[in-house]
mmCIF file of C-alpha atoms in Angstrom:
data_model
loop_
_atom_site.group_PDB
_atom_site.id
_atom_site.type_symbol
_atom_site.label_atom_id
_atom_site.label_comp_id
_atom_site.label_asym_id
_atom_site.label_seq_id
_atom_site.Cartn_x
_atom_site.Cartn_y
_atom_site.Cartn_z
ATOM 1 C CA UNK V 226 -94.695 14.305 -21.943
ATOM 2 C CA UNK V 227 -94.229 14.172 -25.658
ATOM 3 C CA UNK V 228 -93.511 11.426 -28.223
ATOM 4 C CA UNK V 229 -91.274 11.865 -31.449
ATOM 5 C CA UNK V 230 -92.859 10.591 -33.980
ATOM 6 C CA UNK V 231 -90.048 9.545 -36.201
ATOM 7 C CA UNK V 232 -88.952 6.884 -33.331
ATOM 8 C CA UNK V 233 -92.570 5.607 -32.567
ATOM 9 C CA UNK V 234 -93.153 3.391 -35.281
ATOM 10 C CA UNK V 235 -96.451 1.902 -33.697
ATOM 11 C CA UNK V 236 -98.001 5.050 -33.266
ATOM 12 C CA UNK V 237 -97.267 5.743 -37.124
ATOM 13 C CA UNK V 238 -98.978 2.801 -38.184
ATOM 14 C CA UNK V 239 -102.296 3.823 -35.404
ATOM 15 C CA UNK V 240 -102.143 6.929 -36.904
ATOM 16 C CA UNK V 241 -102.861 5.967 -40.222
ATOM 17 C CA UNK V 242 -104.851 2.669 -39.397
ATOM 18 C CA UNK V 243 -107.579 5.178 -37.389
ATOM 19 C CA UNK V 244 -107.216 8.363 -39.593
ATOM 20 C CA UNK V 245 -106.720 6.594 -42.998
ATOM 21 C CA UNK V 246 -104.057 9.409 -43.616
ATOM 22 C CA UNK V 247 -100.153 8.342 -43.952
ATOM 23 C CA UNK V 248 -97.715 10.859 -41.777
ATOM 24 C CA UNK V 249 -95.666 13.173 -44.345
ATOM 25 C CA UNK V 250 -93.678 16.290 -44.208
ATOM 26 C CA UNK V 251 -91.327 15.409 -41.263
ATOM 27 C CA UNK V 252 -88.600 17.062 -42.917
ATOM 28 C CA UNK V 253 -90.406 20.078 -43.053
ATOM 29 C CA UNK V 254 -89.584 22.297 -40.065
ATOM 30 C CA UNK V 255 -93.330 24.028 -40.026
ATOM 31 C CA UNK V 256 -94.684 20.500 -39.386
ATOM 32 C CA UNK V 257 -95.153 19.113 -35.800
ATOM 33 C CA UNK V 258 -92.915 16.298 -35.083
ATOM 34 C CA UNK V 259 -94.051 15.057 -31.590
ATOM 35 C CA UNK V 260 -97.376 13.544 -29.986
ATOM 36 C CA UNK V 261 -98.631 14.124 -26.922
ATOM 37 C CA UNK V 262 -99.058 11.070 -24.402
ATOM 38 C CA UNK V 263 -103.054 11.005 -24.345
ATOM 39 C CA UNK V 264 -103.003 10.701 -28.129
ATOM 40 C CA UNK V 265 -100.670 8.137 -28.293
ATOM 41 C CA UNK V 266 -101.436 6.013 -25.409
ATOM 42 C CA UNK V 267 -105.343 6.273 -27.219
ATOM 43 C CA UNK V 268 -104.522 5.631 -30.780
ATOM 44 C CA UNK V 269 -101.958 2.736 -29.470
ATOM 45 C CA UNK V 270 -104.763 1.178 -27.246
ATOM 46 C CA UNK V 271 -107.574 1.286 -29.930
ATOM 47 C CA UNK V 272 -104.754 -0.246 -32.300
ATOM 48 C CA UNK V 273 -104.681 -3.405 -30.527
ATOM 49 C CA UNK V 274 -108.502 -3.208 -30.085
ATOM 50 C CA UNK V 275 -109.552 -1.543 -27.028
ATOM 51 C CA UNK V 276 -112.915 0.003 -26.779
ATOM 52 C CA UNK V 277 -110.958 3.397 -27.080
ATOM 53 C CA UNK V 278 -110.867 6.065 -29.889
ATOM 54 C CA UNK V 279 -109.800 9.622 -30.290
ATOM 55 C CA UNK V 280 -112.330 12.657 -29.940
ATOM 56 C CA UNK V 281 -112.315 13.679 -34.011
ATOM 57 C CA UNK V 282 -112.448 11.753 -37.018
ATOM 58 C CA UNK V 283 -109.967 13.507 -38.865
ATOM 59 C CA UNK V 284 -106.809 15.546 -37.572
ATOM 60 C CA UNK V 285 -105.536 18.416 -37.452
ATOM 61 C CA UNK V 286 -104.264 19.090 -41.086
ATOM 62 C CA UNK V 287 -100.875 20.881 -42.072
ATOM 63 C CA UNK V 288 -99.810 22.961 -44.970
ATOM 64 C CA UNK V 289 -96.416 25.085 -44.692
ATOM 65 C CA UNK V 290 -97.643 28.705 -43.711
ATOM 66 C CA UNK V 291 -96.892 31.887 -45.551
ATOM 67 C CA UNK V 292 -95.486 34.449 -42.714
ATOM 68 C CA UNK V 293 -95.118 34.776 -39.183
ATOM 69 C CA UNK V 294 -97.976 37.395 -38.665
ATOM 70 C CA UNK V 295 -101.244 36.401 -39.739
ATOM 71 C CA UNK V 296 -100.530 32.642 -40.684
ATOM 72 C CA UNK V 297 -98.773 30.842 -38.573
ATOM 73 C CA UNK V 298 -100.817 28.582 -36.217
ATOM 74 C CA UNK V 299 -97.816 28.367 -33.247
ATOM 75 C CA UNK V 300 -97.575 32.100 -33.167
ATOM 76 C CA UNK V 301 -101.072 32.933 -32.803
ATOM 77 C CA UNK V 302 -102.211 30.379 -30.550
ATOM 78 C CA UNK V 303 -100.411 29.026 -27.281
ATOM 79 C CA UNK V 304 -100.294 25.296 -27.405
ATOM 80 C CA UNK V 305 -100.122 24.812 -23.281
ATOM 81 C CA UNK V 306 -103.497 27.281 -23.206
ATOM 82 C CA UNK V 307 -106.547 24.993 -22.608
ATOM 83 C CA UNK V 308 -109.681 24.726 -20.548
ATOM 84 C CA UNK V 309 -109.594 24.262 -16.993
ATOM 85 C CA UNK V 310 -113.021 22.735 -15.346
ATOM 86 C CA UNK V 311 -115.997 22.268 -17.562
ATOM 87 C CA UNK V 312 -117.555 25.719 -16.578
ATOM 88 C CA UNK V 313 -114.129 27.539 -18.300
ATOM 89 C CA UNK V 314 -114.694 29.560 -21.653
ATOM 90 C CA UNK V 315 -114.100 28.003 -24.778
ATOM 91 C CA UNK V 316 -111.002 28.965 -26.405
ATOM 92 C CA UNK V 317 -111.429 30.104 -29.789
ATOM 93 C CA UNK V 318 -108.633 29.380 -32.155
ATOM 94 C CA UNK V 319 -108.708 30.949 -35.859
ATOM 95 C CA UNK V 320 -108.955 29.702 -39.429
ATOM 96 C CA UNK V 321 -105.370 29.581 -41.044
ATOM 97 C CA UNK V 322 -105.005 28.825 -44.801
ATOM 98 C CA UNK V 323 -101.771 26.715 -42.867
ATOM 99 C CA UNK V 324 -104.667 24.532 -41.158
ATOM 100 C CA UNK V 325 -107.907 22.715 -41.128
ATOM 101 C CA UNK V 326 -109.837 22.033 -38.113
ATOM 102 C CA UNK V 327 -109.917 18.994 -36.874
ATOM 103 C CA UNK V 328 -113.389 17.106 -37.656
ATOM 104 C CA UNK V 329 -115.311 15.291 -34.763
ATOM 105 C CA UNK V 330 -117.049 11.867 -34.670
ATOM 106 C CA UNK V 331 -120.375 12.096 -35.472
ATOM 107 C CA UNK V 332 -123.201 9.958 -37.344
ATOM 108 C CA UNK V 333 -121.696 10.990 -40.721
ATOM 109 C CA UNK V 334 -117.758 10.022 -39.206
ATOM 110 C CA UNK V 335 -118.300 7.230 -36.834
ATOM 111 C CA UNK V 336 -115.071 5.154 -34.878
ATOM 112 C CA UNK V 337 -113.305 3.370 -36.995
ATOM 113 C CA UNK V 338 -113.752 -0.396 -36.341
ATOM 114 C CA UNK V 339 -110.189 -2.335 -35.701
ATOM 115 C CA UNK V 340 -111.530 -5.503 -37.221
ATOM 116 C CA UNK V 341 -112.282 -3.816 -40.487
ATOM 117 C CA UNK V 342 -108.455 -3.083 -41.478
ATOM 118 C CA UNK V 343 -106.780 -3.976 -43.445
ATOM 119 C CA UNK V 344 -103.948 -6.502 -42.693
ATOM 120 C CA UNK V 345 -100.998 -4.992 -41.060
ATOM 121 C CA UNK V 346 -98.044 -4.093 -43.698
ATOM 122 C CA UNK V 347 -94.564 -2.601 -42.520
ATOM 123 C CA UNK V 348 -94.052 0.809 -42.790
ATOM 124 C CA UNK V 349 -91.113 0.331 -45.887
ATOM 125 C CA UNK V 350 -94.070 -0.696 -47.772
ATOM 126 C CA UNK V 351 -96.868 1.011 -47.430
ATOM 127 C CA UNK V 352 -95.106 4.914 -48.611
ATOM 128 C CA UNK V 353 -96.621 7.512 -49.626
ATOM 129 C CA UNK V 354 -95.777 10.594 -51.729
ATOM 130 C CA UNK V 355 -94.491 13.386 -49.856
ATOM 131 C CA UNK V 356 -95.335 15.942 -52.705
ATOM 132 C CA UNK V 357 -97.694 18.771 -51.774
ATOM 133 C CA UNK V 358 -97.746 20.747 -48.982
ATOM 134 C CA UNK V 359 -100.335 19.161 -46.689
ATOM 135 C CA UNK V 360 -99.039 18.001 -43.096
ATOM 136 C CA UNK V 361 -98.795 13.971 -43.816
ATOM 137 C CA UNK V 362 -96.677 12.037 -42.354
ATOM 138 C CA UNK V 363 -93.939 10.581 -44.561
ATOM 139 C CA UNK V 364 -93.433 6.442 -44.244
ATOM 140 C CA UNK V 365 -90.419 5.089 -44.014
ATOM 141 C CA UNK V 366 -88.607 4.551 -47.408
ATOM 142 C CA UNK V 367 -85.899 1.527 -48.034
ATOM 143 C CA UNK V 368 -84.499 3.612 -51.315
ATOM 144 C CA UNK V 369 -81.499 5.996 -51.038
ATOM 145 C CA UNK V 370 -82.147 9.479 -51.723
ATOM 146 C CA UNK V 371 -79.478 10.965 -53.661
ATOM 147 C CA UNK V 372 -79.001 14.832 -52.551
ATOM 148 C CA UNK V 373 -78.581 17.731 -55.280
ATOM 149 C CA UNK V 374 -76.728 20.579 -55.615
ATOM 150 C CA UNK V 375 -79.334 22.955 -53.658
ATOM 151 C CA UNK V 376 -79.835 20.267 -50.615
ATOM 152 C CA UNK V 377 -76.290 19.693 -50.549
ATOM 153 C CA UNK V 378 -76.261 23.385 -49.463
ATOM 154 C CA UNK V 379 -78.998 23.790 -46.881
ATOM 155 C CA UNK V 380 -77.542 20.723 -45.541
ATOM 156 C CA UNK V 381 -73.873 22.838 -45.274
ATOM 157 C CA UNK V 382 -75.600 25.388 -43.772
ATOM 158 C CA UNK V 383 -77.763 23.900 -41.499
ATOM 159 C CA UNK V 384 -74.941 21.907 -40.072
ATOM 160 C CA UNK V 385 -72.780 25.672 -39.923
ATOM 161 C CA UNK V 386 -69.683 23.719 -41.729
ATOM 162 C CA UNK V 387 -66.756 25.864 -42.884
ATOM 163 C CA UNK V 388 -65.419 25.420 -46.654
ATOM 164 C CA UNK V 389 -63.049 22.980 -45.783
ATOM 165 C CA UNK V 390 -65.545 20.262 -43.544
ATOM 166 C CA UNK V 391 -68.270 21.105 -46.139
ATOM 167 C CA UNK V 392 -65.633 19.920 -48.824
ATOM 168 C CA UNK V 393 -64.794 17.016 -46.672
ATOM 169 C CA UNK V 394 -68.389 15.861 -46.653
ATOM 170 C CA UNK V 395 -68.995 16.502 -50.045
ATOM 171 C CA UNK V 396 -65.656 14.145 -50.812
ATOM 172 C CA UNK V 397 -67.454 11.263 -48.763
ATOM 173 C CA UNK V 398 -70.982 11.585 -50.011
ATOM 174 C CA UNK V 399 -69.417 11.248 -53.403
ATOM 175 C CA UNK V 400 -67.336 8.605 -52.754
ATOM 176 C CA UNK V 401 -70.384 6.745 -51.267
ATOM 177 C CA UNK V 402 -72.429 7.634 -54.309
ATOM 178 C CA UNK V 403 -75.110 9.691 -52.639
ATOM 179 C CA UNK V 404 -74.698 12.800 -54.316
ATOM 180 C CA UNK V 405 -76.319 13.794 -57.679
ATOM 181 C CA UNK V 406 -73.855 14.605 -60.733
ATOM 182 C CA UNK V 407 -74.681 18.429 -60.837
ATOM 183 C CA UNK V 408 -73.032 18.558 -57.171
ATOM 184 C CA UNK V 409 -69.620 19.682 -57.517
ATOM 185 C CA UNK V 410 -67.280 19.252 -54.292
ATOM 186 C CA UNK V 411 -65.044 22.225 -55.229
ATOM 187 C CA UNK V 412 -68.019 24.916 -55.544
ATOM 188 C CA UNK V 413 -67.553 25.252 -51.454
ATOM 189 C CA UNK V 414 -64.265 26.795 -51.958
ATOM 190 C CA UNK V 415 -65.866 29.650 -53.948
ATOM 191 C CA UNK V 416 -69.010 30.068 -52.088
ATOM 192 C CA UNK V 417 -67.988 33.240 -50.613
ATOM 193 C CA UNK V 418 -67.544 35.116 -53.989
ATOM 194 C CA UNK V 419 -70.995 35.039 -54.777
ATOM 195 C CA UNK V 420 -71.655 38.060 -52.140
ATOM 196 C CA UNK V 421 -68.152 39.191 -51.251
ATOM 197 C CA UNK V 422 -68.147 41.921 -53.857
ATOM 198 C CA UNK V 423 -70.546 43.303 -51.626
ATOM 199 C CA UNK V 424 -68.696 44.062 -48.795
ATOM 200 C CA UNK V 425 -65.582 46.353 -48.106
ATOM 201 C CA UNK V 426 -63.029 46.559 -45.008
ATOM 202 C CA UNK V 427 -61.505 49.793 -44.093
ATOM 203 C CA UNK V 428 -60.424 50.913 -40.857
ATOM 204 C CA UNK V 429 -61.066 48.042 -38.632
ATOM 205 C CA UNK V 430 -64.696 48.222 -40.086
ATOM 206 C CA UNK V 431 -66.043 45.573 -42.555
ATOM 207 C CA UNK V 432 -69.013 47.014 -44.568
ATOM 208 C CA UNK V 433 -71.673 46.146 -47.303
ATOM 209 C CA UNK V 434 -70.728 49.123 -49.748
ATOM 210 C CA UNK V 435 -74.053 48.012 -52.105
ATOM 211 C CA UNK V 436 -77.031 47.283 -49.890
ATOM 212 C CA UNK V 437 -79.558 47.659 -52.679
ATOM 213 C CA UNK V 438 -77.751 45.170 -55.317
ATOM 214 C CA UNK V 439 -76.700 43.092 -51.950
ATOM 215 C CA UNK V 440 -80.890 42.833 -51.814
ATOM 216 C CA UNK V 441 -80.718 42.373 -55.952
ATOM 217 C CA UNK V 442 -78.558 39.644 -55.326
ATOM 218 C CA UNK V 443 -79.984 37.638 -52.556
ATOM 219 C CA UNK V 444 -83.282 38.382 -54.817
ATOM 220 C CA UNK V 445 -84.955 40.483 -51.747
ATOM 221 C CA UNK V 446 -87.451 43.424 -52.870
ATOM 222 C CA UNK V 447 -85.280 46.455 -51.233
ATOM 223 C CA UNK V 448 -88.320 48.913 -48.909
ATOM 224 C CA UNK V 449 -86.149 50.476 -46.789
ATOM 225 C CA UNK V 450 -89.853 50.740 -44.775
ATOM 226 C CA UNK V 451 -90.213 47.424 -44.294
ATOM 227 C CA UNK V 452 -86.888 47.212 -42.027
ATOM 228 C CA UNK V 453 -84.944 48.040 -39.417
ATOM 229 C CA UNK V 454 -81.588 48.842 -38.513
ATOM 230 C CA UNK V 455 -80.137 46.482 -35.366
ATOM 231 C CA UNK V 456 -76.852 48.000 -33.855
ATOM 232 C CA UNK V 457 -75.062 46.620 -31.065
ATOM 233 C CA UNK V 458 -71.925 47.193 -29.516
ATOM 234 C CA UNK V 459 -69.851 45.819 -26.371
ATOM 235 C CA UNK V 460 -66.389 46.072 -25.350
ATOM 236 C CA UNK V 461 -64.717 43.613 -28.036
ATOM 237 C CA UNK V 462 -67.290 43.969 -30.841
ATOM 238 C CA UNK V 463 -69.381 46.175 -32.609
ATOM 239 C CA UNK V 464 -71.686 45.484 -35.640
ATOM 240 C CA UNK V 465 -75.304 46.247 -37.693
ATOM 241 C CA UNK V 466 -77.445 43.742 -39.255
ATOM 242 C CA UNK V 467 -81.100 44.667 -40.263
ATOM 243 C CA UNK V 468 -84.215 43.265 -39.198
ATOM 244 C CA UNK V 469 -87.507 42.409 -41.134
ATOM 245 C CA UNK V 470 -90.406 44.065 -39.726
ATOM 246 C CA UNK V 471 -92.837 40.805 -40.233
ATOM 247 C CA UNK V 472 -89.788 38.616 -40.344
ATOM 248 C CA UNK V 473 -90.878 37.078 -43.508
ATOM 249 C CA UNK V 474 -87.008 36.930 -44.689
ATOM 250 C CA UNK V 475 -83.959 36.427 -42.925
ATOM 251 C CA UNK V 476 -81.717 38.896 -41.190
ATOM 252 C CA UNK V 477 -79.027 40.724 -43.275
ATOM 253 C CA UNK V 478 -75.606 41.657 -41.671
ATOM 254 C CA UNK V 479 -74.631 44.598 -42.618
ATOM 255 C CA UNK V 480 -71.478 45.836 -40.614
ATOM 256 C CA UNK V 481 -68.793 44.501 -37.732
ATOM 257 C CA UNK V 482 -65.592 44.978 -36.806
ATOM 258 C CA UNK V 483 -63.881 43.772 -33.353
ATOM 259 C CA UNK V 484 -61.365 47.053 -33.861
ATOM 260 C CA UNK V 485 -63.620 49.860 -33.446
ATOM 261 C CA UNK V 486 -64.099 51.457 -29.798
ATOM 262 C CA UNK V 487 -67.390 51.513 -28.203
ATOM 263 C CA UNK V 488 -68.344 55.371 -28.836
ATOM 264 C CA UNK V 489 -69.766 57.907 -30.294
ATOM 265 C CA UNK V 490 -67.639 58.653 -33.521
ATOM 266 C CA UNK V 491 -67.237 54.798 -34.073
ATOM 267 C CA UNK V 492 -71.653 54.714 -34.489
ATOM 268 C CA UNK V 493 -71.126 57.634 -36.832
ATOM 269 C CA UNK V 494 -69.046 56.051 -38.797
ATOM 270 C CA UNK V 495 -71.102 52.996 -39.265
ATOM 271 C CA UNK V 496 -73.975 54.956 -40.931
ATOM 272 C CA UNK V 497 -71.871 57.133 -42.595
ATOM 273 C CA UNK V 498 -70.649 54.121 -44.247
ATOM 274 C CA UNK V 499 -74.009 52.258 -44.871
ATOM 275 C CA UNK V 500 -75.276 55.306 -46.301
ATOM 276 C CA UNK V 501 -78.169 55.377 -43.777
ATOM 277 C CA UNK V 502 -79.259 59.385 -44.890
ATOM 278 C CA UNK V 503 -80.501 57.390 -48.086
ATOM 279 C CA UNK V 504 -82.584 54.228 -46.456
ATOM 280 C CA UNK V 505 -83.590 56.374 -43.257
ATOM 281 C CA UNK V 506 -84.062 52.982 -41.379
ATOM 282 C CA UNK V 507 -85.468 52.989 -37.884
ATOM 283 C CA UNK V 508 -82.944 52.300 -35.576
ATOM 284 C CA UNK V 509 -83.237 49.892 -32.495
ATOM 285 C CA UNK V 510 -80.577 48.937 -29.846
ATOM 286 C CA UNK V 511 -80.193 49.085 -26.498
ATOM 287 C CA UNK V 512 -80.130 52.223 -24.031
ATOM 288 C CA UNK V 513 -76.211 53.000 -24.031
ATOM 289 C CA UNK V 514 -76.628 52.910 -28.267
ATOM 290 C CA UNK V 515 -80.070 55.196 -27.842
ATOM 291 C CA UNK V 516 -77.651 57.538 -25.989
ATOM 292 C CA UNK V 517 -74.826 57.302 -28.357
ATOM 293 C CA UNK V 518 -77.296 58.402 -31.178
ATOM 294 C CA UNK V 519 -79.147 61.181 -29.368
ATOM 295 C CA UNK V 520 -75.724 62.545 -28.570
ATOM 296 C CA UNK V 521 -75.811 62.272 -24.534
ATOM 297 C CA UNK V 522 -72.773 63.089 -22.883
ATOM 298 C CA UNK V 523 -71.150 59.844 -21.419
ATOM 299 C CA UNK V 524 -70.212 58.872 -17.996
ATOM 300 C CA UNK V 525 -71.050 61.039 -15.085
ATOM 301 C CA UNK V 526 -71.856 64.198 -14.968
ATOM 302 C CA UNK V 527 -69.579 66.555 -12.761
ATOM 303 C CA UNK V 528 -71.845 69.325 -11.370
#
């Protein structure tokens, strides 16, 4: 069972009363955001002064990894993988630049002693900074926060709005006085014109007619090398959108259209159109696309 740790406001304050660290970063999405039960029925018990304590003197620290590949704790190491029976091998986990070990008691880091704390102060006043990139648990602030421009967008796009809701809550957060003065509510109608230029629609196909200044643009270094082309196709829908190879930046869509038939020609005409004898991407897809680009013959064969 796990614990969130933005709705367990006594295991905050046993976190920092035993590590001396405050809890930061929750609105970070590389930073864990839950508890397992042993460490918070532990750090809760020694709180109100149990003869209990946790195994380490200092956690597990934080810091907002790099890529996906050779620095990124969750994707090297499986969380549920742990020793079974005190005979089992030790499991091994790396050094990150993302993370620092955690640090067990010893003579030089003894149990803290409950008696020795400080007295007890609510969470709204005891903050702490959230600057830096070092997993610590943010307190709970009183203030408002007033958003900007840029957080007024990731919050528009991690909510998936359309122009006209993301005007709509632009409207209210004004009229509540929560956003910033550079935000201007009627920048969502225009959002679209920013990359539209790059894109053209002709028969039934929608296409990105630039893809290196569509890479300028977004402010991506264009190796065709480092990518790879992703076509699908079913019945209603076909389309292209290209994949990073260490998924260090976001996927690009490239091509669609709901017109085009699922065949041979129609695949031809989507790398005619994204120039593809220029970037020479690999190609991936399924095993009916494979067959499409190898030129098999279709349905059965008549012998």
């Amino acid at each position: 069972m796990k614990f969130s740790l933005s709705s367990n406001v006594k295991l905050c304050e046993a976190y920092e009363a035993y590590f001396n660290l405050p809890i930061r970063s929750q609105d970070k999405i590389w930073a864990p955001k839950f508890s397992c039960s042993y460490c918070k029925n532990t750090l809760e018990a020694w709180y109100r002064g149990e003869k209990k304590s946790m195994k380490f003197a200092v956690p597990r620290i934080w810091r907002e990894p790099t890529n996906h590949i050779s620095d990124c704790y969750f994707c090297l190491v499986n969380p549920r993988k742990r020793r079974a029976g005190k005979n089992a091998k030790k499991i091994q986990y790396p050094e990150l630049p993302s993370t620092t070990a955690p640090v067990p008691h010893s003579e030089h880091f003894p149990v803290p002693s409950r008696s020795n704390l400080k007295e007890e102060l609510p969470l709204s006043q005891d903050c702490s900074s959230s600057e830096g990139s070092e997993f610590l648990i943010k307190s709970v602030s009183v203030e408002p926060h007033l958003i900007n421009s840029e957080e007024f967008n990731d919050l528009v796009r991690d909510l998936n709005l359309p122009k006209i809701k993301a005007e709509i809550l632009a409207s209210r957060l004004k009229q509540w006085n929560l956003l910033k003065q550079d935000v201007n509510i009627s920048d969502q109608r225009k959002r679209h014109e920013i990359f539209s230029g790059f894109f053209t629609k002709k028969d039934g196909l929608c296409y990105c007619n630039d893809v290196k200044g569509l890479f300028d643009a977004i402010g991506i270094p264009c190796v065709s090398s480092e990518w790879r082309l992703f076509i699908d196709s079913s019945t209603k829908s076909l389309k292209a959108v290209l994949l990073h190879n260490g998924n260090k930046f976001p996927s690009l869509p490239l091509a669609h259209s709901a017109m085009l038939k699922e065949n041979y020609e129609s695949v031809k005409m989507v790398l005619q159109t994204l120039k593809y004898e220029e970037y020479a991407w690999p190609v991936i897809g399924d095993f009916k696309m494979v067959g499409f680009l190898v030129g098999m013959q279709g349905g059965y064969t008549k012998y």
